[in-house]
Amino acid sequence: MTVPSTLKFDPAPLLAQSWLVQFHVATVAIGLLVGPLQLLLPKGTGAHRAFGWTWAAAMFSTAIATFFIRDMRDGQFSPIHTFSVMTLVGVPMALWLARMNVMSHARAMIGLYIGLVIAGVTAIAPGRVIWDMFFS
């Protein structure tokens, strides 16, 4: 399949999905948008903390949601669920590290964001909902 030459946005493929998939996409979108803000904002400020808790809640929520989204492999977990486990462990650990070791906290959060981006790239594959929203 070739990539179309024009990019468009059609929410219909997402709206045709279950509320759980819609919730998952919404929390992922929050994480993708808030993550770069966190990298740019001054650290230790009220805004950094507020956006950080928002990002952490979105990531934790999206990871939990993925365990109930298993329609790609006949109800079985897929390799992408590895990112969900890493998130469920990594987010609380990274939050704890904010009090214990700020540099380790920063590295953990950056790693979690990179994982989010990698997982997101896998969602932009032909036949997947995100692909259909932008390329079909």
mmCIF file with all atom_site columns, C-alpha atoms in Angstrom:
data_model
loop_
_atom_site.group_PDB
_atom_site.id
_atom_site.type_symbol
_atom_site.label_atom_id
_atom_site.label_alt_id
_atom_site.label_comp_id
_atom_site.label_asym_id
_atom_site.label_entity_id
_atom_site.label_seq_id
_atom_site.pdbx_PDB_ins_code
_atom_site.Cartn_x
_atom_site.Cartn_y
_atom_site.Cartn_z
_atom_site.occupancy
_atom_site.B_iso_or_equiv
_atom_site.pdbx_formal_charge
_atom_site.auth_seq_id
_atom_site.auth_comp_id
_atom_site.auth_asym_id
_atom_site.auth_atom_id
_atom_site.pdbx_PDB_model_num
ATOM 1   C CA . MET A 1 1   ? 0.000   0.000   0.000  1.00 0.00 ? 1   MET A CA 1
ATOM 2   C CA . THR A 1 2   ? 1.358   3.419   -0.896 1.00 0.00 ? 2   THR A CA 1
ATOM 3   C CA . VAL A 1 3   ? 1.102   6.498   1.264  1.00 0.00 ? 3   VAL A CA 1
ATOM 4   C CA . PRO A 1 4   ? -1.391  9.001   -0.165 1.00 0.00 ? 4   PRO A CA 1
ATOM 5   C CA . SER A 1 5   ? 0.057   12.306  -1.302 1.00 0.00 ? 5   SER A CA 1
ATOM 6   C CA . THR A 1 6   ? -2.359  14.391  0.783  1.00 0.00 ? 6   THR A CA 1
ATOM 7   C CA . LEU A 1 7   ? -2.942  14.324  4.479  1.00 0.00 ? 7   LEU A CA 1
ATOM 8   C CA . LYS A 1 8   ? -6.478  14.826  5.736  1.00 0.00 ? 8   LYS A CA 1
ATOM 9   C CA . PHE A 1 9   ? -8.295  14.333  9.017  1.00 0.00 ? 9   PHE A CA 1
ATOM 10  C CA . ASP A 1 10  ? -11.481 12.291  9.259  1.00 0.00 ? 10  ASP A CA 1
ATOM 11  C CA . PRO A 1 11  ? -12.611 11.367  12.794 1.00 0.00 ? 11  PRO A CA 1
ATOM 12  C CA . ALA A 1 12  ? -15.188 8.849   11.472 1.00 0.00 ? 12  ALA A CA 1
ATOM 13  C CA . PRO A 1 13  ? -12.920 5.780   11.833 1.00 0.00 ? 13  PRO A CA 1
ATOM 14  C CA . LEU A 1 14  ? -12.263 6.663   15.489 1.00 0.00 ? 14  LEU A CA 1
ATOM 15  C CA . LEU A 1 15  ? -15.894 7.469   16.215 1.00 0.00 ? 15  LEU A CA 1
ATOM 16  C CA . ALA A 1 16  ? -16.836 4.032   14.845 1.00 0.00 ? 16  ALA A CA 1
ATOM 17  C CA . GLN A 1 17  ? -14.705 2.400   17.561 1.00 0.00 ? 17  GLN A CA 1
ATOM 18  C CA . SER A 1 18  ? -15.719 1.516   21.112 1.00 0.00 ? 18  SER A CA 1
ATOM 19  C CA . TRP A 1 19  ? -15.639 4.164   23.840 1.00 0.00 ? 19  TRP A CA 1
ATOM 20  C CA . LEU A 1 20  ? -12.576 2.386   25.238 1.00 0.00 ? 20  LEU A CA 1
ATOM 21  C CA . VAL A 1 21  ? -10.587 2.850   22.027 1.00 0.00 ? 21  VAL A CA 1
ATOM 22  C CA . GLN A 1 22  ? -11.725 6.481   21.855 1.00 0.00 ? 22  GLN A CA 1
ATOM 23  C CA . PHE A 1 23  ? -10.626 6.986   25.479 1.00 0.00 ? 23  PHE A CA 1
ATOM 24  C CA . HIS A 1 24  ? -7.273  5.371   24.700 1.00 0.00 ? 24  HIS A CA 1
ATOM 25  C CA . VAL A 1 25  ? -6.665  7.634   21.692 1.00 0.00 ? 25  VAL A CA 1
ATOM 26  C CA . ALA A 1 26  ? -7.669  10.711  23.734 1.00 0.00 ? 26  ALA A CA 1
ATOM 27  C CA . THR A 1 27  ? -5.286  9.891   26.593 1.00 0.00 ? 27  THR A CA 1
ATOM 28  C CA . VAL A 1 28  ? -2.481  9.150   24.150 1.00 0.00 ? 28  VAL A CA 1
ATOM 29  C CA . ALA A 1 29  ? -3.111  12.486  22.422 1.00 0.00 ? 29  ALA A CA 1
ATOM 30  C CA . ILE A 1 30  ? -2.905  14.255  25.793 1.00 0.00 ? 30  ILE A CA 1
ATOM 31  C CA . GLY A 1 31  ? 0.390   12.513  26.500 1.00 0.00 ? 31  GLY A CA 1
ATOM 32  C CA . LEU A 1 32  ? 1.831   13.350  23.093 1.00 0.00 ? 32  LEU A CA 1
ATOM 33  C CA . LEU A 1 33  ? 0.897   17.027  23.447 1.00 0.00 ? 33  LEU A CA 1
ATOM 34  C CA . VAL A 1 34  ? 1.824   17.551  27.101 1.00 0.00 ? 34  VAL A CA 1
ATOM 35  C CA . GLY A 1 35  ? 5.149   15.694  26.873 1.00 0.00 ? 35  GLY A CA 1
ATOM 36  C CA . PRO A 1 36  ? 6.965   18.337  24.814 1.00 0.00 ? 36  PRO A CA 1
ATOM 37  C CA . LEU A 1 37  ? 5.545   21.082  27.056 1.00 0.00 ? 37  LEU A CA 1
ATOM 38  C CA . GLN A 1 38  ? 7.200   19.362  29.991 1.00 0.00 ? 38  GLN A CA 1
ATOM 39  C CA . LEU A 1 39  ? 10.520  19.341  28.198 1.00 0.00 ? 39  LEU A CA 1
ATOM 40  C CA . LEU A 1 40  ? 10.246  23.077  27.473 1.00 0.00 ? 40  LEU A CA 1
ATOM 41  C CA . LEU A 1 41  ? 8.790   24.399  30.739 1.00 0.00 ? 41  LEU A CA 1
ATOM 42  C CA . PRO A 1 42  ? 11.048  25.449  33.591 1.00 0.00 ? 42  PRO A CA 1
ATOM 43  C CA . LYS A 1 43  ? 11.440  22.532  35.971 1.00 0.00 ? 43  LYS A CA 1
ATOM 44  C CA . GLY A 1 44  ? 10.137  22.586  39.529 1.00 0.00 ? 44  GLY A CA 1
ATOM 45  C CA . THR A 1 45  ? 7.426   25.174  38.865 1.00 0.00 ? 45  THR A CA 1
ATOM 46  C CA . GLY A 1 46  ? 3.744   24.799  39.611 1.00 0.00 ? 46  GLY A CA 1
ATOM 47  C CA . ALA A 1 47  ? 3.023   24.539  35.881 1.00 0.00 ? 47  ALA A CA 1
ATOM 48  C CA . HIS A 1 48  ? 5.606   21.771  35.499 1.00 0.00 ? 48  HIS A CA 1
ATOM 49  C CA . ARG A 1 49  ? 4.029   19.847  38.364 1.00 0.00 ? 49  ARG A CA 1
ATOM 50  C CA . ALA A 1 50  ? 0.468   20.341  37.090 1.00 0.00 ? 50  ALA A CA 1
ATOM 51  C CA . PHE A 1 51  ? 1.325   19.301  33.539 1.00 0.00 ? 51  PHE A CA 1
ATOM 52  C CA . GLY A 1 52  ? 3.425   16.454  34.924 1.00 0.00 ? 52  GLY A CA 1
ATOM 53  C CA . TRP A 1 53  ? 0.533   15.035  36.946 1.00 0.00 ? 53  TRP A CA 1
ATOM 54  C CA . THR A 1 54  ? -1.742  15.465  33.911 1.00 0.00 ? 54  THR A CA 1
ATOM 55  C CA . TRP A 1 55  ? 0.750   13.588  31.741 1.00 0.00 ? 55  TRP A CA 1
ATOM 56  C CA . ALA A 1 56  ? 1.234   10.847  34.343 1.00 0.00 ? 56  ALA A CA 1
ATOM 57  C CA . ALA A 1 57  ? -2.536  10.383  34.766 1.00 0.00 ? 57  ALA A CA 1
ATOM 58  C CA . ALA A 1 58  ? -3.032  10.226  30.993 1.00 0.00 ? 58  ALA A CA 1
ATOM 59  C CA . MET A 1 59  ? -0.255  7.666   30.562 1.00 0.00 ? 59  MET A CA 1
ATOM 60  C CA . PHE A 1 60  ? -1.361  5.510   33.481 1.00 0.00 ? 60  PHE A CA 1
ATOM 61  C CA . SER A 1 61  ? -4.960  5.603   32.207 1.00 0.00 ? 61  SER A CA 1
ATOM 62  C CA . THR A 1 62  ? -3.995  4.735   28.666 1.00 0.00 ? 62  THR A CA 1
ATOM 63  C CA . ALA A 1 63  ? -1.852  1.825   29.852 1.00 0.00 ? 63  ALA A CA 1
ATOM 64  C CA . ILE A 1 64  ? -4.736  0.381   31.869 1.00 0.00 ? 64  ILE A CA 1
ATOM 65  C CA . ALA A 1 65  ? -7.121  0.836   28.934 1.00 0.00 ? 65  ALA A CA 1
ATOM 66  C CA . THR A 1 66  ? -4.862  -1.164  26.617 1.00 0.00 ? 66  THR A CA 1
ATOM 67  C CA . PHE A 1 67  ? -5.359  -4.329  28.656 1.00 0.00 ? 67  PHE A CA 1
ATOM 68  C CA . PHE A 1 68  ? -9.030  -4.253  27.687 1.00 0.00 ? 68  PHE A CA 1
ATOM 69  C CA . ILE A 1 69  ? -8.340  -3.528  23.999 1.00 0.00 ? 69  ILE A CA 1
ATOM 70  C CA . ARG A 1 70  ? -7.412  -6.858  22.468 1.00 0.00 ? 70  ARG A CA 1
ATOM 71  C CA . ASP A 1 71  ? -9.311  -7.029  19.205 1.00 0.00 ? 71  ASP A CA 1
ATOM 72  C CA . MET A 1 72  ? -6.250  -7.254  16.956 1.00 0.00 ? 72  MET A CA 1
ATOM 73  C CA . ARG A 1 73  ? -5.143  -10.768 17.936 1.00 0.00 ? 73  ARG A CA 1
ATOM 74  C CA . ASP A 1 74  ? -8.376  -12.628 18.675 1.00 0.00 ? 74  ASP A CA 1
ATOM 75  C CA . GLY A 1 75  ? -8.473  -11.471 22.294 1.00 0.00 ? 75  GLY A CA 1
ATOM 76  C CA . GLN A 1 76  ? -4.805  -12.185 22.983 1.00 0.00 ? 76  GLN A CA 1
ATOM 77  C CA . PHE A 1 77  ? -2.258  -9.686  24.221 1.00 0.00 ? 77  PHE A CA 1
ATOM 78  C CA . SER A 1 78  ? 0.132   -8.347  21.601 1.00 0.00 ? 78  SER A CA 1
ATOM 79  C CA . PRO A 1 79  ? 3.774   -7.291  21.854 1.00 0.00 ? 79  PRO A CA 1
ATOM 80  C CA . ILE A 1 80  ? 2.624   -3.648  22.092 1.00 0.00 ? 80  ILE A CA 1
ATOM 81  C CA . HIS A 1 81  ? 1.211   -4.497  25.536 1.00 0.00 ? 81  HIS A CA 1
ATOM 82  C CA . THR A 1 82  ? 4.836   -4.604  26.721 1.00 0.00 ? 82  THR A CA 1
ATOM 83  C CA . PHE A 1 83  ? 4.752   -0.783  26.577 1.00 0.00 ? 83  PHE A CA 1
ATOM 84  C CA . SER A 1 84  ? 1.686   -0.858  28.824 1.00 0.00 ? 84  SER A CA 1
ATOM 85  C CA . VAL A 1 85  ? 3.478   -2.895  31.485 1.00 0.00 ? 85  VAL A CA 1
ATOM 86  C CA . MET A 1 86  ? 6.526   -0.630  31.251 1.00 0.00 ? 86  MET A CA 1
ATOM 87  C CA . THR A 1 87  ? 4.239   2.399   31.705 1.00 0.00 ? 87  THR A CA 1
ATOM 88  C CA . LEU A 1 88  ? 2.404   0.936   34.698 1.00 0.00 ? 88  LEU A CA 1
ATOM 89  C CA . VAL A 1 89  ? 5.764   0.330   36.392 1.00 0.00 ? 89  VAL A CA 1
ATOM 90  C CA . GLY A 1 90  ? 7.642   3.333   35.017 1.00 0.00 ? 90  GLY A CA 1
ATOM 91  C CA . VAL A 1 91  ? 5.188   6.146   35.738 1.00 0.00 ? 91  VAL A CA 1
ATOM 92  C CA . PRO A 1 92  ? 4.941   5.557   39.514 1.00 0.00 ? 92  PRO A CA 1
ATOM 93  C CA . MET A 1 93  ? 8.688   4.969   39.676 1.00 0.00 ? 93  MET A CA 1
ATOM 94  C CA . ALA A 1 94  ? 9.414   8.193   37.788 1.00 0.00 ? 94  ALA A CA 1
ATOM 95  C CA . LEU A 1 95  ? 7.068   10.127  40.087 1.00 0.00 ? 95  LEU A CA 1
ATOM 96  C CA . TRP A 1 96  ? 8.827   8.688   43.131 1.00 0.00 ? 96  TRP A CA 1
ATOM 97  C CA . LEU A 1 97  ? 12.168  9.630   41.608 1.00 0.00 ? 97  LEU A CA 1
ATOM 98  C CA . ALA A 1 98  ? 11.075  13.277  41.429 1.00 0.00 ? 98  ALA A CA 1
ATOM 99  C CA . ARG A 1 99  ? 11.568  13.374  45.212 1.00 0.00 ? 99  ARG A CA 1
ATOM 100 C CA . MET A 1 100 ? 14.594  11.088  45.376 1.00 0.00 ? 100 MET A CA 1
ATOM 101 C CA . ASN A 1 101 ? 16.812  11.913  42.397 1.00 0.00 ? 101 ASN A CA 1
ATOM 102 C CA . VAL A 1 102 ? 15.783  14.628  39.953 1.00 0.00 ? 102 VAL A CA 1
ATOM 103 C CA . MET A 1 103 ? 18.151  13.535  37.170 1.00 0.00 ? 103 MET A CA 1
ATOM 104 C CA . SER A 1 104 ? 16.878  9.956   37.343 1.00 0.00 ? 104 SER A CA 1
ATOM 105 C CA . HIS A 1 105 ? 13.326  11.342  37.291 1.00 0.00 ? 105 HIS A CA 1
ATOM 106 C CA . ALA A 1 106 ? 14.110  13.335  34.146 1.00 0.00 ? 106 ALA A CA 1
ATOM 107 C CA . ARG A 1 107 ? 15.686  10.333  32.413 1.00 0.00 ? 107 ARG A CA 1
ATOM 108 C CA . ALA A 1 108 ? 12.759  8.080   33.358 1.00 0.00 ? 108 ALA A CA 1
ATOM 109 C CA . MET A 1 109 ? 10.184  10.575  32.077 1.00 0.00 ? 109 MET A CA 1
ATOM 110 C CA . ILE A 1 110 ? 12.075  11.099  28.830 1.00 0.00 ? 110 ILE A CA 1
ATOM 111 C CA . GLY A 1 111 ? 12.303  7.330   28.392 1.00 0.00 ? 111 GLY A CA 1
ATOM 112 C CA . LEU A 1 112 ? 8.576   6.947   29.000 1.00 0.00 ? 112 LEU A CA 1
ATOM 113 C CA . TYR A 1 113 ? 7.834   9.664   26.461 1.00 0.00 ? 113 TYR A CA 1
ATOM 114 C CA . ILE A 1 114 ? 10.085  7.998   23.885 1.00 0.00 ? 114 ILE A CA 1
ATOM 115 C CA . GLY A 1 115 ? 8.207   4.742   24.535 1.00 0.00 ? 115 GLY A CA 1
ATOM 116 C CA . LEU A 1 116 ? 4.932   6.575   23.940 1.00 0.00 ? 116 LEU A CA 1
ATOM 117 C CA . VAL A 1 117 ? 6.206   7.900   20.619 1.00 0.00 ? 117 VAL A CA 1
ATOM 118 C CA . ILE A 1 118 ? 7.440   4.451   19.559 1.00 0.00 ? 118 ILE A CA 1
ATOM 119 C CA . ALA A 1 119 ? 4.098   2.869   20.468 1.00 0.00 ? 119 ALA A CA 1
ATOM 120 C CA . GLY A 1 120 ? 2.343   5.680   18.584 1.00 0.00 ? 120 GLY A CA 1
ATOM 121 C CA . VAL A 1 121 ? 4.379   5.085   15.461 1.00 0.00 ? 121 VAL A CA 1
ATOM 122 C CA . THR A 1 122 ? 3.205   1.457   15.447 1.00 0.00 ? 122 THR A CA 1
ATOM 123 C CA . ALA A 1 123 ? -0.387  2.744   15.480 1.00 0.00 ? 123 ALA A CA 1
ATOM 124 C CA . ILE A 1 124 ? 0.189   4.582   12.199 1.00 0.00 ? 124 ILE A CA 1
ATOM 125 C CA . ALA A 1 125 ? 0.157   1.432   10.102 1.00 0.00 ? 125 ALA A CA 1
ATOM 126 C CA . PRO A 1 126 ? -2.114  0.655   7.167  1.00 0.00 ? 126 PRO A CA 1
ATOM 127 C CA . GLY A 1 127 ? -5.376  -0.826  8.377  1.00 0.00 ? 127 GLY A CA 1
ATOM 128 C CA . ARG A 1 128 ? -5.149  0.716   11.858 1.00 0.00 ? 128 ARG A CA 1
ATOM 129 C CA . VAL A 1 129 ? -7.586  3.384   13.087 1.00 0.00 ? 129 VAL A CA 1
ATOM 130 C CA . ILE A 1 130 ? -5.066  6.240   13.090 1.00 0.00 ? 130 ILE A CA 1
ATOM 131 C CA . TRP A 1 131 ? -4.013  5.406   9.522  1.00 0.00 ? 131 TRP A CA 1
ATOM 132 C CA . ASP A 1 132 ? -7.647  5.436   8.429  1.00 0.00 ? 132 ASP A CA 1
ATOM 133 C CA . MET A 1 133 ? -8.235  8.797   10.143 1.00 0.00 ? 133 MET A CA 1
ATOM 134 C CA . PHE A 1 134 ? -5.463  10.500  8.192  1.00 0.00 ? 134 PHE A CA 1
ATOM 135 C CA . PHE A 1 135 ? -4.836  8.499   5.010  1.00 0.00 ? 135 PHE A CA 1
ATOM 136 C CA . SER A 1 136 ? -7.981  6.708   3.824  1.00 0.00 ? 136 SER A CA 1
#
